[in-house]
CSV table of C-alpha atoms in Angstrom, one decimal:
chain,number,residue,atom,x,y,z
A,19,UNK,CA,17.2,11.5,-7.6
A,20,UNK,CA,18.4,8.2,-9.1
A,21,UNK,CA,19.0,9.0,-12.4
A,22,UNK,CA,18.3,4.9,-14.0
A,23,UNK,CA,15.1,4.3,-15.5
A,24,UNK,CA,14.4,0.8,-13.7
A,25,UNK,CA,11.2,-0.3,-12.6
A,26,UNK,CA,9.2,1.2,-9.7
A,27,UNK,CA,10.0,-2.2,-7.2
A,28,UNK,CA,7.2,-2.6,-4.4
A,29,UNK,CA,8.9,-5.0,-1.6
A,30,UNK,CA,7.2,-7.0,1.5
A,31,UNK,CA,4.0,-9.1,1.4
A,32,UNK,CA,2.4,-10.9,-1.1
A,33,UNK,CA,-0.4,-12.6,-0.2
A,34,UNK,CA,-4.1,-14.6,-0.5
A,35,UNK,CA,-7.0,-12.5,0.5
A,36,UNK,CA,-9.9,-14.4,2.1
A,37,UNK,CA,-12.4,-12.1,1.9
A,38,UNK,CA,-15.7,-11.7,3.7
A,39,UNK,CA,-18.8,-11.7,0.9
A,40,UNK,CA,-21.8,-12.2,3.4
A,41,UNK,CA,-21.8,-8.8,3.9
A,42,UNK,CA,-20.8,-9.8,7.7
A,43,UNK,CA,-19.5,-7.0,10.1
A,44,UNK,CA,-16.9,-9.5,12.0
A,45,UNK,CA,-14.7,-12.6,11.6
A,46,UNK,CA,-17.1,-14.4,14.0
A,47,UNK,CA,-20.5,-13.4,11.9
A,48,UNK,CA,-19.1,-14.6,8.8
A,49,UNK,CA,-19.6,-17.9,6.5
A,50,UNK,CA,-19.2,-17.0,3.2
A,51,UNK,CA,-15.6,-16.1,2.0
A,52,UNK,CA,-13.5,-15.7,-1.5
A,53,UNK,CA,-9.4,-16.0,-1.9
A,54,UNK,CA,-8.3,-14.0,-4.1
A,55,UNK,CA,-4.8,-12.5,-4.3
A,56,UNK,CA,-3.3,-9.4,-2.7
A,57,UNK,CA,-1.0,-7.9,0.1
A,58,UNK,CA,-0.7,-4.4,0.2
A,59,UNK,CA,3.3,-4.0,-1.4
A,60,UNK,CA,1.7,-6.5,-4.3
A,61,UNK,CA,-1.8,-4.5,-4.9
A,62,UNK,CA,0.5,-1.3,-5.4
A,63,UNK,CA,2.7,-3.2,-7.8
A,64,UNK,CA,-0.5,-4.6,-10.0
A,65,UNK,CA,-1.8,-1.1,-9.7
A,66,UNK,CA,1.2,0.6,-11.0
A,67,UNK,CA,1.2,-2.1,-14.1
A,68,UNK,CA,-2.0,-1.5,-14.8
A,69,UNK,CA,-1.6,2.5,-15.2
A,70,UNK,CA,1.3,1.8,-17.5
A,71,UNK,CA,4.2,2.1,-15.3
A,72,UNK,CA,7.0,-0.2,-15.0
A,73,UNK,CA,6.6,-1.9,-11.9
A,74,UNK,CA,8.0,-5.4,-10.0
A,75,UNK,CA,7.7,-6.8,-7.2
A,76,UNK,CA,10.6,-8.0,-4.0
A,77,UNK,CA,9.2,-10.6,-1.6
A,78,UNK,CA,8.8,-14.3,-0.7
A,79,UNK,CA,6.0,-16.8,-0.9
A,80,UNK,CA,5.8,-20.5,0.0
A,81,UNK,CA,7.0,-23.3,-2.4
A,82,UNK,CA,3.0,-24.5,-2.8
A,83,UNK,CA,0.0,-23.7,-4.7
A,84,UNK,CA,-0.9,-21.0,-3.1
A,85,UNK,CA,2.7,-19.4,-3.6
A,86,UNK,CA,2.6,-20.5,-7.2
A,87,UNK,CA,-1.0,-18.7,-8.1
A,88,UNK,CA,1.2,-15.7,-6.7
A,89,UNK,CA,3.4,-15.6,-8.9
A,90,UNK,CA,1.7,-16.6,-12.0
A,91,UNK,CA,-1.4,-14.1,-11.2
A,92,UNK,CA,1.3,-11.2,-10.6
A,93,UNK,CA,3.4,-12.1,-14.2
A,94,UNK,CA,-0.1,-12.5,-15.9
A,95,UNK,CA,-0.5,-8.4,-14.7
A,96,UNK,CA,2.7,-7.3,-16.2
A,97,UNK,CA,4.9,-7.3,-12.8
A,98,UNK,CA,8.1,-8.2,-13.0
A,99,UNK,CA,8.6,-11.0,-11.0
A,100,UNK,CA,11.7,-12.1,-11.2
A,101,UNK,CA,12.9,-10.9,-7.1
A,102,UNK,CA,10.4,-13.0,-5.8
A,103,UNK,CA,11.4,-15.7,-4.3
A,104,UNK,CA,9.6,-19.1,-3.2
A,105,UNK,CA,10.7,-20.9,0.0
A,106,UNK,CA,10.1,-24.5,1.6
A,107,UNK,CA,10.6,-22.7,5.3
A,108,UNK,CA,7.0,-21.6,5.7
A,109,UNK,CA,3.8,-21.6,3.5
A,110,UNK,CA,2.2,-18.9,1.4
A,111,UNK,CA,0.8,-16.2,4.1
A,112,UNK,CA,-2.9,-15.6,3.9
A,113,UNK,CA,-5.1,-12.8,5.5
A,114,UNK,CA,-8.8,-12.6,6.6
A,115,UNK,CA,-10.6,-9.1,5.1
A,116,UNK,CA,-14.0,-7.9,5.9
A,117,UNK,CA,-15.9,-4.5,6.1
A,118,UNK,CA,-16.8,-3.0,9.4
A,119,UNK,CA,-20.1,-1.8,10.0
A,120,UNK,CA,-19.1,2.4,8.4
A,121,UNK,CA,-17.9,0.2,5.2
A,122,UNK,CA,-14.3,0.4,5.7
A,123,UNK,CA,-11.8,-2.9,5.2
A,124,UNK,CA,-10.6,-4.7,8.2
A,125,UNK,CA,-7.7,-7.4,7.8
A,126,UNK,CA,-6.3,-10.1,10.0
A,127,UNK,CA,-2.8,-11.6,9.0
A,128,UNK,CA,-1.9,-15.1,9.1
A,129,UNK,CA,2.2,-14.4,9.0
A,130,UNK,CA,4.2,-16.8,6.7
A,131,UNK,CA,6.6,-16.9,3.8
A,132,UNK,CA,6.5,-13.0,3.9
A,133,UNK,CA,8.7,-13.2,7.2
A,134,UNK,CA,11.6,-15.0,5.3
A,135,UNK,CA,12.5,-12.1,2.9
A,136,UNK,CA,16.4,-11.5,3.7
A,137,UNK,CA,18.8,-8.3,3.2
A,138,UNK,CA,20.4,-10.5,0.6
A,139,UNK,CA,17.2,-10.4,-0.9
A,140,UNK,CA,17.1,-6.7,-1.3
A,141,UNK,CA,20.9,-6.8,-2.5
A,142,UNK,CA,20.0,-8.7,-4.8
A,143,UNK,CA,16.7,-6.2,-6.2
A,144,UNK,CA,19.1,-4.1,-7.7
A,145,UNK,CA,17.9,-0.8,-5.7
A,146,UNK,CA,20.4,1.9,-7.2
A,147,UNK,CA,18.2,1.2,-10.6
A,148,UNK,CA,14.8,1.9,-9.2
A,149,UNK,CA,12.7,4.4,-10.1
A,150,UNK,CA,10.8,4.4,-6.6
A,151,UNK,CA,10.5,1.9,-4.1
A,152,UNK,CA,7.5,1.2,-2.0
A,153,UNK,CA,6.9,-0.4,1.3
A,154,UNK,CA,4.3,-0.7,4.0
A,155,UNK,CA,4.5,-1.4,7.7
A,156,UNK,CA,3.5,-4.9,7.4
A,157,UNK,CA,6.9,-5.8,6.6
A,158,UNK,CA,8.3,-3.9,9.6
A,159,UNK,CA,6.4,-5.7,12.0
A,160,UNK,CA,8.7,-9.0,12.7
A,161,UNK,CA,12.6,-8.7,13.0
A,162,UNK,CA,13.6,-10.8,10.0
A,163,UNK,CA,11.4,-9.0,7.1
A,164,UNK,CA,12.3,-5.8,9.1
A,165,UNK,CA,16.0,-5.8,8.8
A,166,UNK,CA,15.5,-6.3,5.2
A,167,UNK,CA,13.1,-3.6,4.6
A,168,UNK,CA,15.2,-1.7,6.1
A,169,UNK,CA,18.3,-2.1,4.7
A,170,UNK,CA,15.8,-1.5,1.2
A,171,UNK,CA,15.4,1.6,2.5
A,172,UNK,CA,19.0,2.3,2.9
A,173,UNK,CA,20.0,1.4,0.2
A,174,UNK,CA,17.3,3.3,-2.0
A,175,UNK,CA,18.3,6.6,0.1
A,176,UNK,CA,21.8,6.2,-0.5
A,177,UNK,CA,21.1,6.3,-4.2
A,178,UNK,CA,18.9,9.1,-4.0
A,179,UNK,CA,16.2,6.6,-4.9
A,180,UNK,CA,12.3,7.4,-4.0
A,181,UNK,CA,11.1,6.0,-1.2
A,182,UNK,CA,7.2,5.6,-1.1
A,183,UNK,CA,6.0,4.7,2.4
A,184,UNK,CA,2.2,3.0,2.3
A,185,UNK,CA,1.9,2.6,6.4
A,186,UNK,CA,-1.2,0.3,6.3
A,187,UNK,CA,-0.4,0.2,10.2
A,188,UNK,CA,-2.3,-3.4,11.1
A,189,UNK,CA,-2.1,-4.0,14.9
A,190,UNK,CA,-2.8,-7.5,15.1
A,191,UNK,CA,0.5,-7.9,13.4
A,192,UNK,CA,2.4,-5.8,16.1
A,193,UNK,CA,3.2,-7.3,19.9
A,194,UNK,CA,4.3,-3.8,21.1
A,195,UNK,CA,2.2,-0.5,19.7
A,196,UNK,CA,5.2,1.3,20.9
A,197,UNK,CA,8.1,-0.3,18.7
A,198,UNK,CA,5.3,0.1,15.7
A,199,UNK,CA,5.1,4.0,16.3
A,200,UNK,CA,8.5,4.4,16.2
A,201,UNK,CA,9.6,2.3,13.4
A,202,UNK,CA,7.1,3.9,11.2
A,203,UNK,CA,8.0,7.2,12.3
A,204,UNK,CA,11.4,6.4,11.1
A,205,UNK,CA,10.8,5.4,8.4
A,206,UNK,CA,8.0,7.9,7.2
A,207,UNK,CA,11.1,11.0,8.7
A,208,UNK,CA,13.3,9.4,5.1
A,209,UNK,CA,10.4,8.3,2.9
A,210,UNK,CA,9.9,10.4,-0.3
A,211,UNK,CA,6.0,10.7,-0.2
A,212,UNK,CA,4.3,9.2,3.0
A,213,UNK,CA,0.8,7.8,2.6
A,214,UNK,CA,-1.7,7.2,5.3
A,215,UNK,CA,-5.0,6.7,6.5
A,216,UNK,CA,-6.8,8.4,9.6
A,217,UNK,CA,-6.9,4.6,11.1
A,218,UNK,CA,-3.2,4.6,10.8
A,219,UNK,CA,-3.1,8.5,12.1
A,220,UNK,CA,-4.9,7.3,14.9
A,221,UNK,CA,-2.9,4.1,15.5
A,222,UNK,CA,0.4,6.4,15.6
A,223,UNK,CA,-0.9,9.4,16.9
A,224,UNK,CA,-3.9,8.5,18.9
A,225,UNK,CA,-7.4,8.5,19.1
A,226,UNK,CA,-9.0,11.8,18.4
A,227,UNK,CA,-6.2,13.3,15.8
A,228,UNK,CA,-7.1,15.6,13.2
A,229,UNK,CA,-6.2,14.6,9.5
A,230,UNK,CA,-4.5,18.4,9.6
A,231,UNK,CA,-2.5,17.8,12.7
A,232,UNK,CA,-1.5,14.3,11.4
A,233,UNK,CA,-0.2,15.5,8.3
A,234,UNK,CA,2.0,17.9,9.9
A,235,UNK,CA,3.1,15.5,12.5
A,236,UNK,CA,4.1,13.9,9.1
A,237,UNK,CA,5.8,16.6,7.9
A,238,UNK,CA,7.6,17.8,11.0
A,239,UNK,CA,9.2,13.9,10.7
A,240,UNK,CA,11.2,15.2,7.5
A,241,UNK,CA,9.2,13.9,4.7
A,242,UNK,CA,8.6,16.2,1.7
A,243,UNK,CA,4.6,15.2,0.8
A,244,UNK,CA,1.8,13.4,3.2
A,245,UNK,CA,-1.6,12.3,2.0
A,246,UNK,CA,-4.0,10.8,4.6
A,247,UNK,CA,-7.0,9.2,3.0
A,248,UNK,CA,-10.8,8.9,5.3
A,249,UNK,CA,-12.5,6.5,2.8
A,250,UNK,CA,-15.7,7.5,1.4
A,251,UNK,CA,-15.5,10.9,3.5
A,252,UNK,CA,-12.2,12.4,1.6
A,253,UNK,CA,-8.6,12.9,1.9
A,254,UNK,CA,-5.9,15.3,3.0
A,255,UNK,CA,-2.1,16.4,1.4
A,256,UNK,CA,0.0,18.7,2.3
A,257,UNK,CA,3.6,19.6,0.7
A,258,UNK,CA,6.4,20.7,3.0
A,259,UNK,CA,7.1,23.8,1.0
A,260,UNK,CA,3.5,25.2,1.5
A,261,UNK,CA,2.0,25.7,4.8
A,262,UNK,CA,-1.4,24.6,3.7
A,263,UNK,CA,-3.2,21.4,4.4
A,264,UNK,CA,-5.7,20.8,1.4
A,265,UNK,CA,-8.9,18.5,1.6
A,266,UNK,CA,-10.3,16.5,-1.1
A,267,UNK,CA,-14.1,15.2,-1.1
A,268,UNK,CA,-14.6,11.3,-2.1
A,269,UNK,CA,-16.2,10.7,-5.2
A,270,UNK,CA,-19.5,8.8,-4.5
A,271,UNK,CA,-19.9,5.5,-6.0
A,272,UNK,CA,-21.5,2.3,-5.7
A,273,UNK,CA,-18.8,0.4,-4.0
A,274,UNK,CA,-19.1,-3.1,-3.3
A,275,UNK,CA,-15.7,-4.1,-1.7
A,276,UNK,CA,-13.2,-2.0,-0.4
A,277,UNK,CA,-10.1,-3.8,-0.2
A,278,UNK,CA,-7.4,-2.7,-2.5
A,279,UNK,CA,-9.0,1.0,-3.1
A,280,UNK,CA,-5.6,2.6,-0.8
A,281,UNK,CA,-3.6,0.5,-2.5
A,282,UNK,CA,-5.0,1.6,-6.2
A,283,UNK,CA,-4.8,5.6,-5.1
A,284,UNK,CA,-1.1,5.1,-3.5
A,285,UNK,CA,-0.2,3.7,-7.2
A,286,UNK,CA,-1.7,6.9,-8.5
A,287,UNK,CA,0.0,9.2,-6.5
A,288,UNK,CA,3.2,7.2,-7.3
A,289,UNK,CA,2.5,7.8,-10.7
A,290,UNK,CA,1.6,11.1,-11.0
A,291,UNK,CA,4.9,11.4,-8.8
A,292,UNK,CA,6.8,10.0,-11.5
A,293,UNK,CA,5.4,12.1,-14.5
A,294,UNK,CA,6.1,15.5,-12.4
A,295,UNK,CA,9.5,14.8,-12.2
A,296,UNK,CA,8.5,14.4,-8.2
A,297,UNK,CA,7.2,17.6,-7.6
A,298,UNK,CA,5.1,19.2,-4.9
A,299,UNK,CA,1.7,16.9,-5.1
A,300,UNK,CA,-1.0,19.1,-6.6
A,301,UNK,CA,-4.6,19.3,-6.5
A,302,UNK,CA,-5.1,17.3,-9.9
A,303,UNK,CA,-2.4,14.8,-8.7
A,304,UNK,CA,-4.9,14.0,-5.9
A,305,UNK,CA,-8.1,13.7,-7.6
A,306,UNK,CA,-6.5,11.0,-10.1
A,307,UNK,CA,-5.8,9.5,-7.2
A,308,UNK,CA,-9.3,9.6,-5.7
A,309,UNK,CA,-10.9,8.2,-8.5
A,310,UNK,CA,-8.7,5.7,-9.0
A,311,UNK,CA,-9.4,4.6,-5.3
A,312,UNK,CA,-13.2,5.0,-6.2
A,313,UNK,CA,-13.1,3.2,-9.1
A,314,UNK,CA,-11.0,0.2,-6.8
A,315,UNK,CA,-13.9,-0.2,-5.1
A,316,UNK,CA,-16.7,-1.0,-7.6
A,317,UNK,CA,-15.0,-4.4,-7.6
A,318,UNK,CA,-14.7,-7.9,-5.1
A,319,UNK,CA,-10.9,-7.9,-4.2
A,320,UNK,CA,-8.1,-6.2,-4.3
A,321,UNK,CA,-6.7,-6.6,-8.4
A,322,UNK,CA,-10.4,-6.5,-9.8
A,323,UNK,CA,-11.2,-3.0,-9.6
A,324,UNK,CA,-7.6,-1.8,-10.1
A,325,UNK,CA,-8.0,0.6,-13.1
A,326,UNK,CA,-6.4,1.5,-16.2
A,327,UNK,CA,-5.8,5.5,-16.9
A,328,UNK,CA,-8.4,6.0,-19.7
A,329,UNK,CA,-11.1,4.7,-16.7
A,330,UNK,CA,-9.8,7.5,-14.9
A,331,UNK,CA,-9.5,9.8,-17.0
A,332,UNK,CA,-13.1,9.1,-18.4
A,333,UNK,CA,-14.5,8.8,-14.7
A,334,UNK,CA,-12.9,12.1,-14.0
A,335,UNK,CA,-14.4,13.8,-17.1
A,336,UNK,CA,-18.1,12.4,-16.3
């Protein structure tokens, strides 16, 4: 492992949220929306800050208002913002969220500024520094913010650097499922820890997949630790030097909103990560992670609910 102390850089899309509040099931039911900010790689990054880990953020957003309440929202939560970059080639990228009709958050993409981020971007992130770095699929979808990702990625392994792959596999962003399987696949085979939901099990693996049999398709791809996360119904992780595959209940709470709860549990597991030295996960690792993504959703958007770890650790004790 990287032996600097740098910051723990999340890189891809940044983004406003327009999200759903009518309590509508589909895009063409609803009327009533809110825009707050978030995009996955950003929601991690706010998540990390907010659990007291030094976090920053790698992306690009349009030179206009939207692109400046980015920024100014992100410094105000402690990110580091200073390898994110604004551009007058495209405007801030936005993205339509709503809950279907089990309660879990669906997402339509409106591709933008995110698509200009550049390998000389991630030259310039300083990568052999990082702690960890942390990507999602989003970001592999279109060639231009995939060669950058990419060389990220590269970069971060060649200086035995962390990689934390988030898949958040969204299929409207993707013209061919096939290329998405694959890249993710790739990238998952030289990512550190590899966290996914059953949606995105089913979206690589197909329809009907077990959690178990997903997280050891994970595993047989070369990465150390897989968690797969089912909402309200639980989770699943399994270590590479065990042969078990261990499930989690959810906690049960009153959610109200559940964008940004994967986002808020990934940022736990990264931290827990980080204080183990990046050991095996275990069971306790896990359940912080739960109730952090519990607690995400007791809040409207994705940054609202985001806790801090004496709300965890409280929630946890209760």
């Amino acid at each position: 492992m990287s032996s600097a102390a740098g910051p723990v850089l999340s890189i891809g899309e940044t983004l406003i949220d327009i999200i759903a509040t009518d309590g509508a099931t589909s895009l063409v039911e609803a009327r009533d929306f809110v825009a707050l900010a978030g995009g996955a790689p950003a929601n991690v990054a706010v998540a990390l800050a907010r659990l007291g880990v030094p976090s920053a953020f790698c992306g690009v957003v349009g030179a206009d208002p939207l692109g400046e309440r980015l920024v100014a929202e992100l410094q105000a939560e402690g990110v580091d913002v200073s390898r994110l970059r604004q551009t007058t080639v495209a405007p801030t990228t936005i993205a339509f969220a709503w809950k279907d009709e089990r309660g879990d958050g669906r997402f339509w993409i409106m591709r933008g500024a995110d698509l200009d981020i550049s390998a000389d971007d991630a030259d310039r992130a300083g990568i052999s520094h990082l702690t960890a770095l942390v990507l999602g699929s989003v970001s592999l979808a279109a060639p231009s913010s995939r060669a950058a990702v990419l060389h990220a990625v590269a970069l971060a392994r060649s200086h035995d650097v962390p990689v934390v792959f988030d898949v958040n596999l969204r299929p409207t962003v993707w013209s061919d499922p096939a290329e998405a399987v694959g890249l993710c696949e790739a990238v998952a085979g030289t990512s550190t820890i590899v966290k996914l939901s059953l949606d995105d099990a089913v979206g690589l693996f197909g329809e009907g997949i077990a959690a178990t049999d997903a997280c050891a398709r994970i595993l047989a791809l070369g990465a150390p630790t897989v968690v797969l996360t089912d909402g309200a119904r639980g989770c699943w992780y399994a270590n590479a030097d065990a042969s078990d595959t261990h499930f989690i209940p959810a906690f049960s709470v009153d959610a109200i909103e559940p964008t940004g709860a994967g986002d808020a549990f990934a940022a736990a597991i990264i931290a827990r990560a980080i204080a183990s030295g990046w050991k095996p996960l275990q069971l306790e690792d896990v359940r912080f992670a739960s109730a952090a993504g519990a607690l995400a959703t007791t809040r409207r958007g994705s940054w609202d609910g985001l806790p801090i770890p004496e709300q965890i650790e409280a929630f946890l004790a209760s």
